[in-house]
Coordinates of C-alpha atoms and ligand atoms in Angstrom, one line a residue:
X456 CA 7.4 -24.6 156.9
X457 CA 9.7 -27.3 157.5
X458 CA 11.2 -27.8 161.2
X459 CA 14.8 -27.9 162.2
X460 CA 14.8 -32.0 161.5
X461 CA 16.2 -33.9 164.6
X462 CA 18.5 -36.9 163.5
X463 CA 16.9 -39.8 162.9
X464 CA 14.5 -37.4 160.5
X465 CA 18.1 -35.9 159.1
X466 CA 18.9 -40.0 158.2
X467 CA 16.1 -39.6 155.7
X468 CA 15.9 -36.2 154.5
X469 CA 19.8 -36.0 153.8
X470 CA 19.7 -39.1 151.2
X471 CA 16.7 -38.3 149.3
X472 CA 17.6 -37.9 145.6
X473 CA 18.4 -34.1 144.6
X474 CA 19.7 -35.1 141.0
X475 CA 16.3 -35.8 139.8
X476 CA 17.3 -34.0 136.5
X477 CA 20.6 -35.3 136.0
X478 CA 20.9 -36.4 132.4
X479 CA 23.0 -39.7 132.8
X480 CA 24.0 -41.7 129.5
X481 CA 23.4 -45.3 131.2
X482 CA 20.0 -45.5 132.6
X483 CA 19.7 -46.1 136.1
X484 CA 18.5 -48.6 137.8
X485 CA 14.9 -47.2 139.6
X486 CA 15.4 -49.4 142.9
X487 CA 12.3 -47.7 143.9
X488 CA 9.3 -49.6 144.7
X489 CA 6.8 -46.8 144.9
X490 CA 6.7 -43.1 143.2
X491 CA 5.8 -39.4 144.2
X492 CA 1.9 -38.8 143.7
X493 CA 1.9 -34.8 142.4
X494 CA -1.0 -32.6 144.4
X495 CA -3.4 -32.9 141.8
X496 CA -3.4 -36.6 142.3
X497 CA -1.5 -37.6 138.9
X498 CA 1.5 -39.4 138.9
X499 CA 4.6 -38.6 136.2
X500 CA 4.5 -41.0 133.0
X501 CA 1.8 -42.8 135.4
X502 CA 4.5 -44.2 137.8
X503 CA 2.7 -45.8 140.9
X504 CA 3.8 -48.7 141.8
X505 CA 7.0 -50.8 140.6
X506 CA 4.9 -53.8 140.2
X507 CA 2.2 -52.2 138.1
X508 CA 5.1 -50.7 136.0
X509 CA 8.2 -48.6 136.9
X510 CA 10.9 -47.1 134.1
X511 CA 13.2 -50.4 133.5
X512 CA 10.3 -52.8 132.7
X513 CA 8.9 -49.8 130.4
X514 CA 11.9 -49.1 128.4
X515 CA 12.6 -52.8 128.6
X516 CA 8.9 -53.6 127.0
X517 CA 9.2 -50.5 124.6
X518 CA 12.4 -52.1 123.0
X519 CA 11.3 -55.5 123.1
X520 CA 8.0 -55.0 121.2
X521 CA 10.0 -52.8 118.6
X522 CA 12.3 -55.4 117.9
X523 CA 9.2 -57.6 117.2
X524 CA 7.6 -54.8 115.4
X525 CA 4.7 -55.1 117.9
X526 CA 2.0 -52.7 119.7
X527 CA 2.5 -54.2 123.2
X528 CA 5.3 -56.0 125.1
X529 CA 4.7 -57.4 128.6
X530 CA 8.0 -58.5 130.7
X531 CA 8.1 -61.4 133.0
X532 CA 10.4 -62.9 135.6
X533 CA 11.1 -65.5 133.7
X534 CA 10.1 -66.9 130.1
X535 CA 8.0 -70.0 131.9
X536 CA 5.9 -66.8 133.6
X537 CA 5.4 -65.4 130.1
X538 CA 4.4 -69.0 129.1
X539 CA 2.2 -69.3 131.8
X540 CA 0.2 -65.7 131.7
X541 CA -0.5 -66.8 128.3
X542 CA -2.0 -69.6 129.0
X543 CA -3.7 -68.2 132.0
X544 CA -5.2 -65.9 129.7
X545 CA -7.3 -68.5 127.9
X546 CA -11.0 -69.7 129.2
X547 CA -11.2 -72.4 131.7
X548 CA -12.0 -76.2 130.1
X549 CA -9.7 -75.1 126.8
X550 CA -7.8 -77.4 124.8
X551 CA -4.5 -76.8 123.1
X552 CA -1.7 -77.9 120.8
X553 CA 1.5 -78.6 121.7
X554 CA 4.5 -79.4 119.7
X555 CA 5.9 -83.0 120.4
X556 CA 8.9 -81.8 121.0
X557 CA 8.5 -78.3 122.9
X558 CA 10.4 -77.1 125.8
X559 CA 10.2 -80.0 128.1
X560 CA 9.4 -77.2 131.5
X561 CA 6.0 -76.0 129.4
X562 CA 5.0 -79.9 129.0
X563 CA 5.8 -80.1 132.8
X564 CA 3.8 -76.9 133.4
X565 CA 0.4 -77.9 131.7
X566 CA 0.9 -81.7 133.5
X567 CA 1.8 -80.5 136.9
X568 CA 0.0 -76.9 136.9
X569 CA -3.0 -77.0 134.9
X570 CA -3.9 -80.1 135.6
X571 CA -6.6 -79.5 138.1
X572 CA -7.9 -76.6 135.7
X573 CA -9.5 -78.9 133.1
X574 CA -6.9 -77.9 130.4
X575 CA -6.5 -80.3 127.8
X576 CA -3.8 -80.8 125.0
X577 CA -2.7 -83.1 122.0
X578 CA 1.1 -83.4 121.1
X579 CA 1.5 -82.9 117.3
X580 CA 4.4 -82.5 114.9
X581 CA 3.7 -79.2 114.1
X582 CA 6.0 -79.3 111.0
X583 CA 2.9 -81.8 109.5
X584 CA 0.0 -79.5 109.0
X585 CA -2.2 -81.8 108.2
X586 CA -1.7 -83.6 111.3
X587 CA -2.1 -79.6 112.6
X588 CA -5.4 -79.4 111.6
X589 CA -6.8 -82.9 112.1
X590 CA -5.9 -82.5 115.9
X591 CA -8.0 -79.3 116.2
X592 CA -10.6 -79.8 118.2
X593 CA -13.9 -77.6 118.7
X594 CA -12.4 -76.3 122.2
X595 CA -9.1 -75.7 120.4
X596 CA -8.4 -72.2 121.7
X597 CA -4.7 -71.9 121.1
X598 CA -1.8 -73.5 118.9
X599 CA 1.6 -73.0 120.1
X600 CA 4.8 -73.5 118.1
X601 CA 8.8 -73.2 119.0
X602 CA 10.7 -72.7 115.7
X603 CA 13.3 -74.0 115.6
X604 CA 12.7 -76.5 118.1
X605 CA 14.5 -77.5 121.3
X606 CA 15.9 -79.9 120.9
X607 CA 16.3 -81.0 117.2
X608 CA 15.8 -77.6 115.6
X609 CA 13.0 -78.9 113.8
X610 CA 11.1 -76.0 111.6
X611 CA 7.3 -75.3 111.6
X612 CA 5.8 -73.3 108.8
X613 CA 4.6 -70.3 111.1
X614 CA 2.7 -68.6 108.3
X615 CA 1.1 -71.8 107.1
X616 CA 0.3 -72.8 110.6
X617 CA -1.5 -69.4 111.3
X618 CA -3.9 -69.7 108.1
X619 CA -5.4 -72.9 109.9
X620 CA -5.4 -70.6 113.3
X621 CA -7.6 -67.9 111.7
X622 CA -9.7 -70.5 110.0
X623 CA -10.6 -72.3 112.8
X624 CA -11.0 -68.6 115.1
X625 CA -8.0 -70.3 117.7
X626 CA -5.0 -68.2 119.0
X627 CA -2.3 -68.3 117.6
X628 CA 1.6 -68.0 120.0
X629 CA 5.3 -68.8 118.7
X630 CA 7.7 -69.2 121.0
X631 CA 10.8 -67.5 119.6
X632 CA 13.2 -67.5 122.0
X633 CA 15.5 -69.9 120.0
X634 CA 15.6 -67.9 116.8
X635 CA 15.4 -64.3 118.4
X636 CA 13.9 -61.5 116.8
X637 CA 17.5 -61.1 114.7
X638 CA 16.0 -63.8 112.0
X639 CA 12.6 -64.0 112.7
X640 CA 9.2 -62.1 113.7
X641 CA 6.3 -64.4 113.9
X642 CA 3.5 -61.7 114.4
X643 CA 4.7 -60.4 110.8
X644 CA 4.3 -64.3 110.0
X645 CA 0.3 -64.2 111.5
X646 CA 0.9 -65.1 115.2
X647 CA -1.5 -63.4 117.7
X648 CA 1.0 -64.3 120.4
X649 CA 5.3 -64.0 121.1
X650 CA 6.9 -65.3 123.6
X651 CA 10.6 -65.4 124.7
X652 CA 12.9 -66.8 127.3
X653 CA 14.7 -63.7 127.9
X654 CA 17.3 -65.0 130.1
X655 CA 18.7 -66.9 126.6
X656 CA 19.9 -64.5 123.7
X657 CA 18.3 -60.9 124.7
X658 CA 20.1 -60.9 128.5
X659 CA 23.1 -62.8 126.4
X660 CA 25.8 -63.4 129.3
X661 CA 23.8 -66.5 131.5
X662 CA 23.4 -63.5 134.6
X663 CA 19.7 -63.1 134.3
X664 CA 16.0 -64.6 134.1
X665 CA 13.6 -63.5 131.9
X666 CA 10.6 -63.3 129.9
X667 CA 8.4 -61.4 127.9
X668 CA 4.9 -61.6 126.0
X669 CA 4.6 -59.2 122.8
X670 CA 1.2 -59.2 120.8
X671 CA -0.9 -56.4 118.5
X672 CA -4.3 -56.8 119.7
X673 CA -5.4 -54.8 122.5
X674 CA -8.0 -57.3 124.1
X675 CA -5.2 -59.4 124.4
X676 CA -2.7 -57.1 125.8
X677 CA -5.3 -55.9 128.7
X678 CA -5.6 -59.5 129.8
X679 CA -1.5 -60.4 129.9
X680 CA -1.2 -56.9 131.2
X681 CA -3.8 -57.5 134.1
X682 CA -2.1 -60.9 134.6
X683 CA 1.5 -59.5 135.3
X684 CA 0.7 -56.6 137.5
X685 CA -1.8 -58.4 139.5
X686 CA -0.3 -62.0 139.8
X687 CA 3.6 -60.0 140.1
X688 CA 5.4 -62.5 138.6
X689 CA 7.9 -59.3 137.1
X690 CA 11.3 -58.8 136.4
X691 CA 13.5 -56.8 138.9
X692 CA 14.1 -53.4 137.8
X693 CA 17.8 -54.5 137.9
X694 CA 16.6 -57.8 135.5
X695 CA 15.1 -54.8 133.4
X696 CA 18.4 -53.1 133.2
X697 CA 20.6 -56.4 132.6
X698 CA 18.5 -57.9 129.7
X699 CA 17.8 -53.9 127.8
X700 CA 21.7 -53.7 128.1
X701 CA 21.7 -57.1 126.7
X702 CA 19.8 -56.4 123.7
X703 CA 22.1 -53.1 122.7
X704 CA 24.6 -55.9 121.7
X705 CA 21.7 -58.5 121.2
X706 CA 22.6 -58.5 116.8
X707 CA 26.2 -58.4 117.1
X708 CA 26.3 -61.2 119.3
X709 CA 23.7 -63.3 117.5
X710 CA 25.3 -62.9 114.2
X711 CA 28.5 -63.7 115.4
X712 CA 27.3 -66.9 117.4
X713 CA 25.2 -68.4 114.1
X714 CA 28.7 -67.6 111.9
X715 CA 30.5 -69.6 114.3
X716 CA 27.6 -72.5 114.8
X717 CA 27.8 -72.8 110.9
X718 CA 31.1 -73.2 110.4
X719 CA 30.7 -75.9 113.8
X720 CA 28.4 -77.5 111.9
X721 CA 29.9 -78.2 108.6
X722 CA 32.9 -79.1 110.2
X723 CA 31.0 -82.1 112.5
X724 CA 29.1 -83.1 109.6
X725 CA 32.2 -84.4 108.0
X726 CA 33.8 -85.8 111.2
X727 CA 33.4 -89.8 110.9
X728 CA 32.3 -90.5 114.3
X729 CA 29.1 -87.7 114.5
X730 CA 25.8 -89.7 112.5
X731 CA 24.0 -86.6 112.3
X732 CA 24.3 -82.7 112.7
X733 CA 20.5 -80.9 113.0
X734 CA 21.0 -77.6 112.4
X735 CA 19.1 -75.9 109.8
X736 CA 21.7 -74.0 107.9
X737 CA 23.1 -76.9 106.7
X738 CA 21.8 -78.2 103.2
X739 CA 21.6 -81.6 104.2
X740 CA 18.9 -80.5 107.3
X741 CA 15.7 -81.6 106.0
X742 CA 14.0 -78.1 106.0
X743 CA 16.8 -76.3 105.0
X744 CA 14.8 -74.1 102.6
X745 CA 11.7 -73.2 104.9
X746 CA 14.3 -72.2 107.2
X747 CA 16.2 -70.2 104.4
X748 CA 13.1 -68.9 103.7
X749 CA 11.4 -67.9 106.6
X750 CA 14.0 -67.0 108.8
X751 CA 15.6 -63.7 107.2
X752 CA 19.5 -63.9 107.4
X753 CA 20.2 -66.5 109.5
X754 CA 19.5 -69.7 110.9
X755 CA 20.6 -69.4 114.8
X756 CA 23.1 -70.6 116.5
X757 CA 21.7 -73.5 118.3
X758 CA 23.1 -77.0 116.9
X759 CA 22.4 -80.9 118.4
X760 CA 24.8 -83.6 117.3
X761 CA 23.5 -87.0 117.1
X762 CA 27.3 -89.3 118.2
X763 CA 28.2 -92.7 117.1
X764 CA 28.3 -93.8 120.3
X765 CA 26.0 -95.3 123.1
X766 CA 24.5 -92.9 125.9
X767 CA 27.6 -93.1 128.7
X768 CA 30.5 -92.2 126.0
X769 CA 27.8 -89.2 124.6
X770 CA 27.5 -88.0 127.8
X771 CA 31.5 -88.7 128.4
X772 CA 32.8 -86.7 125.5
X773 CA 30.7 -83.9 126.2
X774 CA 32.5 -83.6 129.6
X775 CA 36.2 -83.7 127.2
X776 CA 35.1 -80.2 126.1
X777 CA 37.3 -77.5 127.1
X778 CA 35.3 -74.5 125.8
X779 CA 32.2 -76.1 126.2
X780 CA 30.7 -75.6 129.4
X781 CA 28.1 -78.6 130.8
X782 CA 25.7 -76.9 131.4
X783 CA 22.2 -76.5 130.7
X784 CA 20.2 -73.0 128.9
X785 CA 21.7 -71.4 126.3
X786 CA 22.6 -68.1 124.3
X787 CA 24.9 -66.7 126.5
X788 CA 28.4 -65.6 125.1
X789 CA 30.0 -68.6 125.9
X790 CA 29.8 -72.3 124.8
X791 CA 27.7 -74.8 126.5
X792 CA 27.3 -78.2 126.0
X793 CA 24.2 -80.5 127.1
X794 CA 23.0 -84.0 127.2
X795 CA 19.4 -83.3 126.9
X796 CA 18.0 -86.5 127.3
X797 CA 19.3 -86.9 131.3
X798 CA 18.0 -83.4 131.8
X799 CA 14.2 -84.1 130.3
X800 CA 14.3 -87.9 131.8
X801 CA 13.6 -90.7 130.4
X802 CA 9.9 -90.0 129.1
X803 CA 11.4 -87.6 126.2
X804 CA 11.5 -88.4 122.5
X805 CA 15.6 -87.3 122.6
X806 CA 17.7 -89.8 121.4
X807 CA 19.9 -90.9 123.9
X808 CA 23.5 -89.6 121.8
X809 CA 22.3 -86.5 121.2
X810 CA 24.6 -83.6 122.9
X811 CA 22.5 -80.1 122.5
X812 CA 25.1 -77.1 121.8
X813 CA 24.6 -73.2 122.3
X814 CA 27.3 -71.9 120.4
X815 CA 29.2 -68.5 121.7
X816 CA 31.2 -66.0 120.8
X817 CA 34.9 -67.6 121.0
X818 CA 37.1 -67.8 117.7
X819 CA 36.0 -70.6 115.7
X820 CA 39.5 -72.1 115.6
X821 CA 39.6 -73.1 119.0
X822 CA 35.9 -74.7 119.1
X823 CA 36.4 -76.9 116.3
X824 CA 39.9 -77.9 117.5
X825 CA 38.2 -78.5 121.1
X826 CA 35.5 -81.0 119.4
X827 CA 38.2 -82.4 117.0
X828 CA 40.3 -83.7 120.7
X829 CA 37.4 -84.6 122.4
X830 CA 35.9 -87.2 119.5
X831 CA 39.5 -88.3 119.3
Ligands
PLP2035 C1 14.5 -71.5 128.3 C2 13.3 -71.6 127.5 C3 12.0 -71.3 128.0 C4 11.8 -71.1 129.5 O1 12.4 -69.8 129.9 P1 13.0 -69.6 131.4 O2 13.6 -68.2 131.3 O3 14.0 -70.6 131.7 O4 11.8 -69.6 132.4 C5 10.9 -71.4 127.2 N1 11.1 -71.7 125.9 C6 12.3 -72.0 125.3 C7 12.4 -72.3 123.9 C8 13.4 -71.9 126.1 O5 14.6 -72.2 125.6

């Protein structure tokens, strides 16, 4: 029997949730932090406790790992925390290969992080497989590759790159926030491991960070999965929410962003004061056909520019952009515009008049006419 409740008791009873079975369209947001245990001590679709899991991060993880037609997805705070569980995961004293060019923060993290954890790691142009397999080491135990590559979009051969994975026994994870699970699906391609940056093209409108880790094997799963609940480095529900609403527009976006970073493309090609345009959709780009090939129906819509000009007037026409934003990340709806080189410092391999672009979802007209004034 429930007592008359007095009024501070009233505070609480009187906004407790009666509309439990309310069949909204839009999923709410489960603020909650903890869930109802029933009297038989089980807990509805195992809901305990919102860092263990809650209903945004699962719905969230059940679309992600769909979309990369795999068995598990695991979200993260950030992509860097999805980076970082996965190497976590590996033994202590391991060795690893890096692209020479990846994501300058993941460079930073094995440097500043891992240092004091014995980790070891080679730099090697993973578009050269020999040089992939001559840097393998007998501690190798994971080979990581970003295709295409930040900045200069280079292209790795993912499925060739796996066949010397599973020969030499070594894991195997493709970072593929930049080409998003619209064009490619590396575990199709043999990787053991994806990883995303969900803040860029899944959350889609620069108002959210994320990450997320997606693999087949179970062994694996339990070990990233023991990593994020217990070390907590998860997404808000709220995150959850923004980057699942996100991907329902993920395609749409993504399509419309690479038609629009093609046509940028071919038009700065011909423009006489740009030296080069890397972007893999055009048929000059060196790999042009792996990237035809391997990435199904498109080739992103991430571009760098290499300017005839020194590194103060780079960095000066980027600022003459209207609809390019300066700003750094990327795959949002709108343009941004980056000097990459001042942002990674001066120990980077970008040349100094390269300006990285994220193309958006504005009508091509008015970004060509915008770099057109600005080269002027
Ligand atoms: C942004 C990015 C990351 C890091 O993700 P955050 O969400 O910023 O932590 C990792 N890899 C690539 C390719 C990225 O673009």
């Amino acid at each position: 029997m429930k007592s008359k409740p007095k009024f501070e008791t009233l505070a609480i009873e009187s906004t407790k949730n009666e509309f439990l079975n309310a069949q909204p369209i839009s999923t709410p947001i489960y603020l909650s932090s903890t869930y109802k245990r029933n009297n038989d001590g089980t807990y509805n679709n195992n809901f305990v406790y919102s860092r263990t899991d809650n209903p945004n991060r699962k719905i969230l993880e059940k679309s992600i790992a769909s979309l990369e037609n795999g068995k598990f997805a695991f979200a993260f705070a950030s992509g860097m925390a999805a980076v970082h569980a996965t190497i976590q995961s590996l033994k202590a004293n391991s060795h690893i290969l890096l692209p020479d060019d990846i994501y300058f923060a993941i460079r930073k993290l094995v440097d500043e992080v891992f240092k004091d954890w014995n980790l070891t790691y080679d730099l090697v142009d993973m578009t050269n497989l020999q040089a992939v397999e001559k840097a393998v080491k007998s501690n190798t135990s994971l080979i990581w590759v970003e295709s295409p590559s930040n900045p200069q979009l280079k292209i790795s051969d993912i499925e060739a790159i796996s066949k010397i994975a599973k020969k030499h026994n070594i894991l195997y994870a493709v970072d593929n926030t930049w080409a998003t699970p619209v064009f490619q699906n590396p575990l199709e391609l043999g990787a053991d491991i994806v990883v995303h940056s969900t803040t860029k093209y899944f959350g889609g409108h620069s108002d959210v960070l994320g990450g997320c880790v997606v693999v087949n094997d179970e062994n694996i799963a339990q070990k990233i999965k023991a990593i994020q609940s217990l070390s907590g480095a998860v997404p808000s529900p709220f995150d959850c929410w923004l980057i699942s609403r996100g991907i329902q527009t993920l395609p749409l976006r993504v399509h419309k962003q690479t038609e629009n970073a093609l046509k940028l493309a071919q038009y700065l090609e011909t423009h006489p004061k740009i030296e080069q345009v890397l972007y893999p959709g055009l048929e000059s780009f060196p790999q042009h056909k792996l990237a035809k090939k391997q990435q199904k129906n498109g080739f992103g819509a991430m571009l760098s520019v290499l300017i005839k000009a020194s590194k103060e007037e780079t960095v000066l026409i980027s600022t003459k952009l209207n609809y390019f934003t300066t700003a750094t990340s990327l795959g949002g709806v709108e343009s941004l515009v980056e000097h990459r080189k001042s942002v990674e410092g001066e120990t980077s391999p970008t040349p100094d008049n390269l300006l990285r672009i994220s193309v958006g979802i504005e009508h091509i007209d008015d970004l060509i006419a915008d770099w057109e004034q600005a080269l002027s």
